[in-house]
Short mmCIF file of C-alpha atoms in Angstrom, two decimals:
data_model
loop_
_atom_site.label_atom_id
_atom_site.label_comp_id
_atom_site.label_asym_id
_atom_site.label_seq_id
_atom_site.Cartn_x
_atom_site.Cartn_y
_atom_site.Cartn_z
CA UNK C 1 -31.48 -23.08 -11.70
CA UNK C 2 -27.82 -23.11 -10.02
CA UNK C 3 -24.81 -22.86 -12.46
CA UNK C 4 -22.15 -25.16 -12.51
CA UNK C 5 -18.47 -25.52 -13.53
CA UNK C 6 -16.80 -28.36 -13.49
CA UNK C 7 -17.02 -28.77 -9.36
CA UNK C 8 -18.16 -25.94 -8.35
CA UNK C 9 -21.83 -24.68 -8.26
CA UNK C 10 -23.28 -20.87 -7.61
CA UNK C 11 -26.06 -20.09 -6.43
CA UNK C 12 -29.10 -19.02 -8.72
CA UNK C 13 -29.39 -15.14 -8.27
CA UNK C 14 -32.33 -14.37 -5.77
CA UNK C 15 -33.37 -11.45 -4.83
CA UNK C 16 -34.28 -10.70 -0.72
CA UNK C 17 -37.55 -10.62 0.08
CA UNK C 18 -39.06 -7.01 0.35
CA UNK C 19 -40.72 -7.61 3.91
CA UNK C 20 -37.19 -8.63 5.02
CA UNK C 21 -35.25 -5.35 4.35
CA UNK C 22 -36.53 -3.43 7.20
CA UNK C 23 -36.13 -6.11 9.79
CA UNK C 24 -32.66 -6.81 8.54
CA UNK C 25 -32.30 -3.11 9.41
CA UNK C 26 -33.76 -3.08 12.94
CA UNK C 27 -31.76 -5.87 13.76
CA UNK C 28 -28.16 -4.83 12.96
CA UNK C 29 -29.62 -1.21 14.79
CA UNK C 30 -30.30 -3.51 18.03
CA UNK C 31 -26.73 -5.26 18.03
CA UNK C 32 -25.31 -1.62 17.46
CA UNK C 33 -26.95 -0.50 20.49
CA UNK C 34 -25.83 -3.52 22.37
CA UNK C 35 -22.19 -1.89 22.13
CA UNK C 36 -21.26 -5.94 20.20
CA UNK C 37 -19.28 -4.39 17.14
CA UNK C 38 -17.49 -1.88 19.45
CA UNK C 39 -15.15 -4.26 21.07
CA UNK C 40 -11.78 -3.86 19.06
CA UNK C 41 -10.87 -7.72 19.60
CA UNK C 42 -14.56 -8.63 18.51
CA UNK C 43 -13.55 -6.42 14.94
CA UNK C 44 -10.45 -8.41 14.30
CA UNK C 45 -11.91 -11.76 15.01
CA UNK C 46 -14.42 -10.84 12.29
CA UNK C 47 -12.23 -9.31 10.00
CA UNK C 48 -9.59 -12.60 10.43
CA UNK C 49 -12.58 -14.62 9.77
CA UNK C 50 -13.50 -12.62 6.50
CA UNK C 51 -9.49 -12.98 5.46
CA UNK C 52 -10.14 -16.44 5.51
CA UNK C 53 -13.27 -17.03 3.81
CA UNK C 54 -11.69 -14.86 0.96
CA UNK C 55 -9.10 -17.86 0.90
CA UNK C 56 -11.49 -20.84 1.23
CA UNK C 57 -13.73 -19.14 -1.75
CA UNK C 58 -11.18 -18.04 -4.17
CA UNK C 59 -12.19 -21.06 -6.79
CA UNK C 60 -15.90 -19.38 -6.52
CA UNK C 61 -14.64 -15.63 -7.08
CA UNK C 62 -12.59 -16.71 -9.48
CA UNK C 63 -15.06 -17.99 -11.23
CA UNK C 64 -18.50 -15.99 -10.89
CA UNK C 65 -15.93 -13.48 -12.53
CA UNK C 66 -15.05 -15.59 -15.18
CA UNK C 67 -19.22 -15.76 -15.86
CA UNK C 68 -19.81 -12.19 -15.23
CA UNK C 69 -17.31 -10.12 -17.05
CA UNK C 70 -15.21 -13.05 -18.31
CA UNK C 71 -12.36 -12.10 -16.15
CA UNK C 72 -9.43 -13.65 -16.30
CA UNK C 73 -7.64 -16.05 -13.22
CA UNK C 74 -5.19 -13.33 -13.76
CA UNK C 75 -7.04 -10.50 -13.03
CA UNK C 76 -9.06 -11.54 -10.70
CA UNK C 77 -6.48 -12.31 -8.42
CA UNK C 78 -4.50 -9.39 -8.83
CA UNK C 79 -7.33 -6.54 -8.56
CA UNK C 80 -10.09 -8.39 -6.48
CA UNK C 81 -8.41 -11.30 -4.60
CA UNK C 82 -5.32 -10.26 -3.62
CA UNK C 83 -6.68 -6.30 -3.00
CA UNK C 84 -9.49 -7.35 -0.58
CA UNK C 85 -7.21 -9.78 1.65
CA UNK C 86 -4.61 -6.79 1.87
CA UNK C 87 -7.49 -4.03 2.56
CA UNK C 88 -8.34 -7.34 5.53
CA UNK C 89 -4.66 -7.43 7.26
CA UNK C 90 -4.07 -3.82 6.81
CA UNK C 91 -7.11 -3.13 9.51
CA UNK C 92 -6.48 -6.28 11.52
CA UNK C 93 -2.69 -4.83 11.72
CA UNK C 94 -4.01 -1.38 12.81
CA UNK C 95 -6.55 -1.23 13.96
CA UNK C 96 -5.58 -0.87 18.12
CA UNK C 97 -3.39 2.14 16.93
CA UNK C 98 -5.74 3.68 14.94
CA UNK C 99 -8.90 3.63 17.71
CA UNK C 100 -6.19 5.59 20.02
CA UNK C 101 -7.50 8.72 21.43
CA UNK C 102 -5.86 11.47 19.46
CA UNK C 103 -4.79 14.67 21.32
CA UNK C 104 -6.26 17.94 19.73
CA UNK C 105 -3.27 19.63 18.11
CA UNK C 106 -2.56 23.52 19.02
CA UNK C 107 -4.52 23.26 22.55
CA UNK C 108 -3.74 26.54 24.36
CA UNK C 109 -1.09 26.31 27.64
CA UNK C 110 -4.10 27.15 29.92
CA UNK C 111 -6.95 24.71 28.80
CA UNK C 112 -4.18 21.45 28.26
CA UNK C 113 -4.69 20.55 32.08
CA UNK C 114 -8.49 20.01 30.20
CA UNK C 115 -6.82 16.86 28.49
CA UNK C 116 -8.44 16.92 24.98
CA UNK C 117 -8.19 14.41 22.84
CA UNK C 118 -10.70 13.06 19.85
CA UNK C 119 -11.81 9.31 20.29
CA UNK C 120 -13.00 7.84 16.87
CA UNK C 121 -15.98 6.49 17.28
CA UNK C 122 -18.05 4.47 15.29
CA UNK C 123 -20.90 5.38 13.52
CA UNK C 124 -23.77 3.18 13.65
CA UNK C 125 -25.57 0.79 10.97
CA UNK C 126 -23.95 1.36 7.41
CA UNK C 127 -25.23 0.87 3.84
CA UNK C 128 -22.74 -0.08 1.09
CA UNK C 129 -24.09 -0.32 -1.88
CA UNK C 130 -21.61 -1.56 -4.68
CA UNK C 131 -20.99 -1.60 -8.28
CA UNK C 132 -20.64 -4.56 -10.38
CA UNK C 133 -16.90 -3.90 -12.40
CA UNK C 134 -15.03 -4.71 -9.46
CA UNK C 135 -17.85 -6.99 -7.48
CA UNK C 136 -15.26 -8.08 -4.77
CA UNK C 137 -12.62 -5.23 -4.60
CA UNK C 138 -15.93 -2.74 -4.78
CA UNK C 139 -18.34 -3.71 -2.49
CA UNK C 140 -15.50 -5.41 0.19
CA UNK C 141 -13.38 -2.77 0.52
CA UNK C 142 -15.70 -0.04 2.35
CA UNK C 143 -17.37 -2.87 3.89
CA UNK C 144 -13.49 -3.99 5.91
CA UNK C 145 -13.52 -0.28 6.73
CA UNK C 146 -16.71 -0.31 7.89
CA UNK C 147 -16.14 -3.42 10.38
CA UNK C 148 -13.10 -1.72 11.41
CA UNK C 149 -14.54 1.14 12.77
CA UNK C 150 -16.87 -0.97 14.56
CA UNK C 151 -20.08 -0.86 12.74
CA UNK C 152 -22.93 -2.85 11.87
CA UNK C 153 -23.50 -3.38 7.68
CA UNK C 154 -25.33 -3.79 5.10
CA UNK C 155 -24.32 -4.86 1.64
CA UNK C 156 -26.08 -4.39 -1.63
CA UNK C 157 -23.91 -6.03 -4.11
CA UNK C 158 -24.88 -4.69 -7.86
CA UNK C 159 -27.60 -7.20 -9.50
CA UNK C 160 -25.52 -6.53 -13.15
CA UNK C 161 -23.11 -9.12 -11.89
CA UNK C 162 -25.30 -11.74 -10.47
CA UNK C 163 -23.07 -14.71 -9.80
CA UNK C 164 -20.30 -12.43 -7.54
CA UNK C 165 -23.18 -10.99 -5.75
CA UNK C 166 -24.37 -14.44 -4.98
CA UNK C 167 -20.35 -15.86 -3.73
CA UNK C 168 -20.65 -12.44 -1.82
CA UNK C 169 -23.82 -13.89 0.08
CA UNK C 170 -21.79 -16.72 0.76
CA UNK C 171 -19.00 -15.03 2.25
CA UNK C 172 -21.13 -13.27 4.43
CA UNK C 173 -22.69 -16.55 5.87
CA UNK C 174 -19.51 -17.96 6.11
CA UNK C 175 -17.74 -15.68 8.00
CA UNK C 176 -19.22 -13.01 9.07
CA UNK C 177 -21.86 -12.70 12.72
CA UNK C 178 -25.58 -12.03 11.00
CA UNK C 179 -26.39 -10.08 14.06
CA UNK C 180 -23.67 -7.54 12.86
CA UNK C 181 -23.26 -7.87 9.08
CA UNK C 182 -25.95 -8.92 6.43
CA UNK C 183 -26.71 -8.38 2.75
CA UNK C 184 -29.52 -7.32 0.62
CA UNK C 185 -29.84 -9.08 -2.80
CA UNK C 186 -32.67 -7.53 -5.65
CA UNK C 187 -32.66 -4.79 -8.54
CA UNK C 188 -34.54 -1.61 -8.27
CA UNK C 189 -37.43 -2.22 -6.04
CA UNK C 190 -34.93 -3.92 -3.60
CA UNK C 191 -32.71 -0.42 -3.84
CA UNK C 192 -35.69 1.54 -3.23
CA UNK C 193 -36.75 -0.50 -0.32
CA UNK C 194 -33.09 -0.52 1.53
CA UNK C 195 -33.02 3.40 0.70
CA UNK C 196 -36.53 3.59 2.52
CA UNK C 197 -34.29 2.69 6.18
CA UNK C 198 -32.48 5.16 8.11
CA UNK C 199 -28.37 4.58 8.59
CA UNK C 200 -26.15 6.43 9.89
CA UNK C 201 -23.75 6.62 6.61
CA UNK C 202 -24.37 5.45 2.86
CA UNK C 203 -20.98 4.61 0.53
CA UNK C 204 -21.99 4.06 -2.85
CA UNK C 205 -19.68 3.36 -5.92
CA UNK C 206 -21.50 3.82 -9.48
CA UNK C 207 -22.24 6.50 -11.95
CA UNK C 208 -23.43 10.18 -11.26
CA UNK C 209 -27.78 9.59 -11.68
CA UNK C 210 -27.69 6.68 -9.17
CA UNK C 211 -25.85 9.14 -6.73
CA UNK C 212 -27.63 12.13 -7.27
CA UNK C 213 -30.61 9.75 -6.70
CA UNK C 214 -29.08 8.62 -3.73
CA UNK C 215 -27.77 11.94 -2.36
CA UNK C 216 -31.41 13.11 -2.32
CA UNK C 217 -32.98 10.39 -0.49
CA UNK C 218 -29.94 10.02 2.00
CA UNK C 219 -30.55 13.98 2.39
CA UNK C 220 -34.31 13.43 3.56
CA UNK C 221 -32.86 11.64 6.99
CA UNK C 222 -29.85 13.71 6.97
CA UNK C 223 -27.53 10.57 6.48
CA UNK C 224 -24.13 11.68 5.45
CA UNK C 225 -22.85 9.67 2.06
CA UNK C 226 -19.69 9.16 0.65
CA UNK C 227 -20.05 8.70 -3.18
CA UNK C 228 -17.29 7.51 -5.25
CA UNK C 229 -18.88 8.44 -9.09
CA UNK C 230 -16.50 8.46 -11.51
CA UNK C 231 -16.04 11.30 -14.59
CA UNK C 232 -14.25 12.19 -17.79
CA UNK C 233 -10.85 11.51 -16.94
CA UNK C 234 -8.42 13.66 -19.53
CA UNK C 235 -4.62 12.45 -19.86
CA UNK C 236 -2.56 14.70 -21.06
CA UNK C 237 0.68 14.30 -23.65
CA UNK C 238 2.85 16.49 -23.95
CA UNK C 239 5.67 16.81 -27.12
CA UNK C 240 8.33 15.88 -23.84
CA UNK C 241 6.78 12.90 -22.85
CA UNK C 242 8.12 9.08 -23.45
CA UNK C 243 5.38 8.53 -26.55
CA UNK C 244 6.45 4.36 -25.96
CA UNK C 245 5.99 4.94 -22.54
CA UNK C 246 2.54 6.70 -22.44
CA UNK C 247 0.84 5.02 -24.76
CA UNK C 248 1.62 1.29 -22.77
CA UNK C 249 0.66 2.84 -19.65
CA UNK C 250 -2.56 4.37 -20.51
CA UNK C 251 -3.61 1.11 -22.79
CA UNK C 252 -3.40 -0.84 -20.04
CA UNK C 253 -6.22 1.41 -18.09
CA UNK C 254 -8.47 0.65 -20.84
CA UNK C 255 -7.28 -3.24 -21.40
CA UNK C 256 -7.49 -3.38 -17.70
CA UNK C 257 -11.12 -5.05 -16.81
CA UNK C 258 -11.98 -3.98 -20.75
CA UNK C 259 -11.90 -0.53 -19.80
CA UNK C 260 -14.63 -0.22 -16.91
CA UNK C 261 -12.38 1.40 -14.77
CA UNK C 262 -13.80 4.57 -13.14
CA UNK C 263 -10.30 5.57 -12.91
CA UNK C 264 -9.27 5.36 -16.39
CA UNK C 265 -9.09 8.14 -18.81
CA UNK C 266 -12.26 9.20 -21.16
CA UNK C 267 -9.94 10.90 -23.97
CA UNK C 268 -6.24 11.90 -24.38
CA UNK C 269 -5.07 15.29 -24.73
CA UNK C 270 -1.87 15.41 -27.27
CA UNK C 271 0.23 17.88 -28.47
CA UNK C 272 -0.40 18.35 -31.98
CA UNK C 273 3.18 17.75 -33.16
CA UNK C 274 3.59 14.28 -31.46
CA UNK C 275 -0.21 12.84 -32.16
CA UNK C 276 0.60 10.63 -35.34
CA UNK C 277 3.85 8.80 -33.24
CA UNK C 278 1.21 8.80 -29.95
CA UNK C 279 -1.04 7.11 -31.99
CA UNK C 280 1.50 4.60 -33.61
CA UNK C 281 2.66 4.06 -30.64
CA UNK C 282 -0.96 2.73 -29.56
CA UNK C 283 -1.23 1.06 -32.08
CA UNK C 284 1.57 -1.12 -31.39
CA UNK C 285 1.62 -1.30 -27.96
CA UNK C 286 -2.20 -2.70 -28.56
CA UNK C 287 -0.23 -5.69 -30.97
CA UNK C 288 2.43 -6.36 -28.11
CA UNK C 289 -0.57 -6.39 -24.75
CA UNK C 290 -2.86 -9.14 -27.83
CA UNK C 291 -0.75 -10.95 -30.47
CA UNK C 292 -3.20 -12.78 -31.49
CA UNK C 293 -5.65 -10.30 -31.46
CA UNK C 294 -8.16 -8.66 -28.44
CA UNK C 295 -10.87 -11.42 -29.05
CA UNK C 296 -8.29 -13.96 -28.83
CA UNK C 297 -6.64 -12.89 -25.75
CA UNK C 298 -7.42 -15.07 -22.72
CA UNK C 299 -6.94 -11.95 -20.77
CA UNK C 300 -9.32 -9.79 -22.13
CA UNK C 301 -12.17 -9.44 -20.58
CA UNK C 302 -16.17 -8.50 -21.85
CA UNK C 303 -18.69 -5.75 -21.37
CA UNK C 304 -20.79 -6.52 -18.41
CA UNK C 305 -23.86 -6.59 -20.13
CA UNK C 306 -26.12 -5.44 -22.96
CA UNK C 307 -27.23 -2.50 -21.60
CA UNK C 308 -23.33 -1.42 -21.38
CA UNK C 309 -22.18 -2.82 -25.04
CA UNK C 310 -25.39 -1.04 -26.86
CA UNK C 311 -24.61 2.30 -25.01
CA UNK C 312 -20.73 2.07 -25.89
CA UNK C 313 -21.39 1.09 -29.36
CA UNK C 314 -23.58 4.25 -29.74
CA UNK C 315 -21.15 6.56 -28.59
CA UNK C 316 -18.63 4.96 -31.60
CA UNK C 317 -21.71 4.77 -33.64
CA UNK C 318 -22.18 8.13 -33.57
CA UNK C 319 -19.24 10.11 -33.55
CA UNK C 320 -18.01 12.09 -36.37
CA UNK C 321 -13.90 11.38 -35.79
CA UNK C 322 -11.91 8.95 -37.01
CA UNK C 323 -11.14 5.47 -35.36
CA UNK C 324 -6.75 4.93 -35.15
CA UNK C 325 -7.10 2.21 -32.49
CA UNK C 326 -9.36 -1.13 -32.65
CA UNK C 327 -12.75 -0.42 -33.36
CA UNK C 328 -14.13 -4.41 -34.14
CA UNK C 329 -17.14 -5.89 -32.22
CA UNK C 330 -18.97 -8.52 -31.42
CA UNK C 331 -22.46 -8.32 -29.92
CA UNK C 332 -23.21 -11.94 -29.29
CA UNK C 333 -19.87 -12.19 -26.85
CA UNK C 334 -19.99 -8.55 -25.95
CA UNK C 335 -16.61 -7.95 -27.26
CA UNK C 336 -15.48 -4.52 -28.09
CA UNK C 337 -11.76 -3.99 -29.06
CA UNK C 338 -10.00 -1.12 -27.16
CA UNK C 339 -10.54 1.55 -30.00
CA UNK C 340 -9.41 5.08 -29.71
CA UNK C 341 -11.31 7.86 -31.88
CA UNK C 342 -9.51 10.91 -32.81
CA UNK C 343 -12.11 14.31 -32.94
CA UNK C 344 -11.78 17.73 -33.29
CA UNK C 345 -14.51 18.86 -30.94
CA UNK C 346 -15.73 18.35 -27.57
CA UNK C 347 -19.22 18.06 -28.65
CA UNK C 348 -18.53 14.58 -30.14
CA UNK C 349 -20.44 11.94 -28.58
CA UNK C 350 -17.12 10.65 -27.70
CA UNK C 351 -16.31 13.79 -25.60
CA UNK C 352 -19.58 14.70 -24.00
CA UNK C 353 -20.06 11.58 -21.48
CA UNK C 354 -18.00 9.43 -19.67
CA UNK C 355 -16.92 5.77 -21.76
CA UNK C 356 -16.76 3.33 -18.54
CA UNK C 357 -15.53 0.84 -21.24
CA UNK C 358 -12.72 0.19 -23.31
CA UNK C 359 -13.23 3.08 -25.70
CA UNK C 360 -11.49 6.35 -25.27
CA UNK C 361 -11.24 10.11 -27.94
CA UNK C 362 -7.94 11.32 -28.76
CA UNK C 363 -7.78 15.56 -29.32
CA UNK C 364 -4.79 17.31 -30.47
CA UNK C 365 -3.72 20.79 -28.95
CA UNK C 366 -1.18 23.52 -29.56
CA UNK C 367 -0.81 24.28 -26.16
CA UNK C 368 -0.86 23.39 -22.60
CA UNK C 369 -3.10 26.21 -21.27
CA UNK C 370 -5.62 25.33 -24.66
CA UNK C 371 -5.74 21.90 -23.25
CA UNK C 372 -5.93 22.80 -19.68
CA UNK C 373 -8.93 24.94 -21.01
CA UNK C 374 -10.22 21.86 -22.72
CA UNK C 375 -10.33 19.98 -19.94
CA UNK C 376 -12.34 22.13 -17.64
CA UNK C 377 -15.18 22.32 -19.99
CA UNK C 378 -15.34 18.67 -20.88
CA UNK C 379 -15.10 18.14 -16.82
CA UNK C 380 -14.04 20.52 -13.71
CA UNK C 381 -14.01 17.98 -11.19
CA UNK C 382 -12.84 14.21 -12.47
CA UNK C 383 -11.94 11.53 -10.56
CA UNK C 384 -8.81 11.34 -12.19
CA UNK C 385 -6.24 12.95 -14.74
CA UNK C 386 -3.10 11.58 -15.89
CA UNK C 387 -0.08 13.75 -17.02
CA UNK C 388 3.37 13.05 -19.08
CA UNK C 389 5.64 15.16 -20.22
CA UNK C 390 7.91 17.09 -17.73
CA UNK C 391 7.93 18.16 -13.93
CA UNK C 392 6.66 21.39 -14.76
CA UNK C 393 4.25 21.06 -17.30
CA UNK C 394 2.49 18.23 -14.58
CA UNK C 395 2.81 20.63 -12.16
CA UNK C 396 0.74 23.35 -14.17
CA UNK C 397 -2.07 20.73 -15.21
CA UNK C 398 -2.02 20.12 -11.19
CA UNK C 399 -2.48 23.56 -10.44
CA UNK C 400 -5.18 24.09 -12.76
CA UNK C 401 -7.06 21.49 -13.54
CA UNK C 402 -8.48 19.75 -9.61
CA UNK C 403 -9.57 16.20 -9.44
CA UNK C 404 -10.29 13.48 -7.37
CA UNK C 405 -6.26 12.09 -7.90
CA UNK C 406 -3.81 12.30 -10.23
CA UNK C 407 -0.96 10.46 -11.42
CA UNK C 408 2.16 11.85 -13.29
CA UNK C 409 3.84 9.48 -15.78
CA UNK C 410 1.36 6.83 -15.16
CA UNK C 411 -1.96 4.92 -15.36
CA UNK C 412 -4.10 5.38 -12.49
CA UNK C 413 -0.97 4.47 -9.42
CA UNK C 414 -2.69 6.82 -7.14
CA UNK C 415 -4.89 4.84 -6.24
CA UNK C 416 -3.65 0.89 -6.84
CA UNK C 417 -2.05 0.58 -3.68
CA UNK C 418 -5.13 -0.38 -0.58
CA UNK C 419 -3.52 2.36 1.44
CA UNK C 420 -4.13 5.28 -0.69
CA UNK C 421 -7.53 6.74 -0.59
CA UNK C 422 -10.17 6.89 -3.42
CA UNK C 423 -12.88 9.68 -3.78
CA UNK C 424 -14.22 12.12 -6.05
CA UNK C 425 -14.11 15.50 -5.82
CA UNK C 426 -17.15 17.74 -7.52
CA UNK C 427 -19.25 15.79 -9.41
CA UNK C 428 -16.85 12.78 -9.16
CA UNK C 429 -17.95 12.31 -5.83
CA UNK C 430 -17.28 13.26 -2.04
CA UNK C 431 -15.39 11.34 0.63
CA UNK C 432 -12.77 9.09 0.31
CA UNK C 433 -11.94 5.74 1.42
CA UNK C 434 -9.52 2.47 1.66
CA UNK C 435 -7.10 1.20 4.72
CA UNK C 436 -6.53 4.11 7.37
CA UNK C 437 -8.86 6.39 5.49
CA UNK C 438 -11.70 4.02 5.48
CA UNK C 439 -11.24 3.81 9.14
CA UNK C 440 -11.68 7.80 9.47
CA UNK C 441 -14.71 7.51 6.99
CA UNK C 442 -16.41 5.37 9.15
CA UNK C 443 -15.54 6.97 12.61
CA UNK C 444 -17.43 9.78 14.24
CA UNK C 445 -14.79 12.05 15.59
CA UNK C 446 -15.54 12.97 18.92
CA UNK C 447 -13.97 15.34 20.79
CA UNK C 448 -13.57 14.73 25.20
CA UNK C 449 -12.12 16.72 27.75
CA UNK C 450 -11.91 15.94 31.19
CA UNK C 451 -12.01 19.23 33.65
CA UNK C 452 -10.02 18.67 36.73
CA UNK C 453 -12.28 20.52 39.66
CA UNK C 454 -8.88 22.20 40.77
CA UNK C 455 -9.30 24.28 37.51
CA UNK C 456 -11.83 26.80 38.60
CA UNK C 457 -9.22 29.37 39.03
CA UNK C 458 -8.66 29.47 35.22
CA UNK C 459 -12.81 28.81 34.75
CA UNK C 460 -13.64 31.53 36.91
CA UNK C 461 -14.05 34.24 33.95
CA UNK C 462 -16.57 32.43 32.63
CA UNK C 463 -19.09 32.24 35.57
CA UNK C 464 -21.39 35.68 36.77
CA UNK C 465 -21.08 38.51 37.87
CA UNK C 466 -18.41 38.90 34.83
CA UNK C 467 -15.08 40.14 36.07
CA UNK C 468 -12.95 42.33 33.87
CA UNK C 469 -9.76 41.36 35.73
CA UNK C 470 -9.99 37.79 34.91
CA UNK C 471 -10.38 38.20 32.02
CA UNK C 472 -7.85 40.07 31.46
CA UNK C 473 -5.77 37.71 33.30
CA UNK C 474 -6.58 34.89 31.43
CA UNK C 475 -4.85 36.85 27.82
CA UNK C 476 -2.05 37.34 30.15
CA UNK C 477 -1.87 34.00 29.90
CA UNK C 478 -2.41 32.78 26.51
CA UNK C 479 0.04 35.58 24.91
CA UNK C 480 -2.04 35.39 21.70
CA UNK C 481 -1.31 38.74 19.89
CA UNK C 482 -0.83 39.16 15.94
CA UNK C 483 1.87 38.58 14.27
CA UNK C 484 0.93 40.84 11.32
CA UNK C 485 -0.26 44.43 10.79
CA UNK C 486 -2.99 45.75 9.05
CA UNK C 487 -2.14 45.03 5.88
CA UNK C 488 -1.47 41.75 6.07
CA UNK C 489 2.45 41.97 6.42
CA UNK C 490 4.12 40.32 9.13
CA UNK C 491 6.13 42.15 11.87
CA UNK C 492 9.25 41.56 13.53
CA UNK C 493 9.49 42.55 16.95
CA UNK C 494 11.75 42.14 19.33
CA UNK C 495 10.30 38.50 19.55
CA UNK C 496 11.49 37.26 16.09
CA UNK C 497 14.73 38.99 16.50
CA UNK C 498 15.31 36.89 19.65
CA UNK C 499 14.18 33.35 17.82
CA UNK C 500 16.03 34.50 14.57
CA UNK C 501 19.31 34.19 16.99
CA UNK C 502 18.57 31.22 18.87
CA UNK C 503 17.49 29.46 15.62
CA UNK C 504 20.50 30.17 14.09
CA UNK C 505 18.02 31.21 11.16
CA UNK C 506 16.38 27.65 10.92
CA UNK C 507 12.67 27.87 9.58
CA UNK C 508 11.98 24.65 11.72
CA UNK C 509 12.99 23.29 14.94
CA UNK C 510 14.43 20.51 13.34
CA UNK C 511 16.99 22.83 10.73
CA UNK C 512 17.83 24.77 14.02
CA UNK C 513 18.94 21.70 15.76
CA UNK C 514 20.99 20.69 12.68
CA UNK C 515 22.69 24.03 12.70
CA UNK C 516 23.15 24.32 16.66
CA UNK C 517 24.69 20.55 16.08
CA UNK C 518 27.00 21.62 13.42
CA UNK C 519 27.89 24.83 14.63
CA UNK C 520 28.68 22.59 18.61
CA UNK C 521 31.28 19.93 15.71
CA UNK C 522 32.74 23.23 14.28
CA UNK C 523 33.46 24.50 17.94
CA UNK C 524 34.98 21.40 18.90
CA UNK C 525 37.30 21.11 16.42
CA UNK C 526 38.48 24.39 16.53
CA UNK C 527 38.88 23.88 20.61
CA UNK C 528 41.07 20.60 19.54
CA UNK C 529 43.65 22.10 16.87
CA UNK C 530 44.16 25.06 19.53
CA UNK C 531 45.32 22.61 21.59
CA UNK C 532 47.50 20.52 19.26
CA UNK C 533 49.04 23.86 18.05
CA UNK C 534 50.13 25.31 21.68
CA UNK C 535 51.42 20.92 22.80
CA UNK C 536 53.26 21.74 19.13
CA UNK C 537 54.60 25.08 20.26
CA UNK C 538 56.03 24.03 23.32
#
């Protein structure tokens, strides 16, 4: 039965009939083969229509997010609606530039007439499987990139945000060409049915368990995947950090969307000498964020469903640590207050899995080397990490802990604009997207060369009967010789000395040009002064 709020009506969640799924995919395949989506102006027109559909359906988007996640209007606008609108505009404004052929770099002199270039071509039919925590940002962003790159797309939104899934279906129906872009709704049976189909790329945002299943299924047909899987993200806080700022910025990413953010920290590693002050600042910031308490805050979201509520509650119930921030919860309201637990073991229930909610652990360390070792043992390839301290300390962490992305002195700012790519590494995923990187992710970089008929003089070397003189002539043309000896040390012969003189010691062409300009100016000033002296002596 349809649900209503005031004058807003969202259709009840309805699964796609299983027999329709292969038909939908085959229809998209036929459309792609027709070449319709390869036309750049067609892509731009589709994205423009999508943009205005998002604008026109904004009240429904806000309502669906309120029902699914208790997300407030402000968060719905800044983290969902405005985000996908900016993604649309970024692609619309840049498709024509990004789609142009690119020159192959470092082509040898003798092969430059062959016109080596890279053409960005659409892959084909893309399957996008989205997540529940940001139903519009995480579902529409890869769809927008795939459309811009010239693909046909089928979206499978998460059934855990059912109202948002139905609004997404309405946006597709209102704005997009159904021959090129469609959707499937449902739960496990529908997901299994759609994964039985052949795609040209699958993009998935979600947990590692499901990510592994998708990767295994895709491997059966050698289908490439883009996986954004999250991880146990560490935050490092040293004694040199601004503790108030660190507490404020870290608490932000655990209060936002009730911490249901794949990029937020799972635990904080804090230098022991500032442990107590940091905990004090976290509590002060929580009171500042929510003066009437988290439960009465009009800005604070709820956990998406009872399954995830119980998962988070179990982590808290099983901990051997001490709650030092928050701790209250209400199952009937799916409410969990932003909560921090002070732990002393990486085997604690708060440390052994990704929380993906408003709870996190705090662990003290004595040296930064010790903190780095802890992070590498907990999760050697998290999706994100955060450093609060000096630049030298941040660089040490970045040099010794791998992550999909990182932000220094803030929360996940490295992924807070649509132009910056998001992506994991190792266990936190593979591939990246957003803006230009989405266009590349859903394109095939196809190398193309065009050989003029007069180039046979260069190409003679490849034909039988083979000719040693022709090979030697080719060697003379390309002039490639090592500039290093057998021990790996650079050699500095006459060519190096000539280059050093001509560049005036500059290591780049820009530096050399600048030095020549300064030299010429100095010479001109010197000549002017000489002329002035001669005039005065007369």
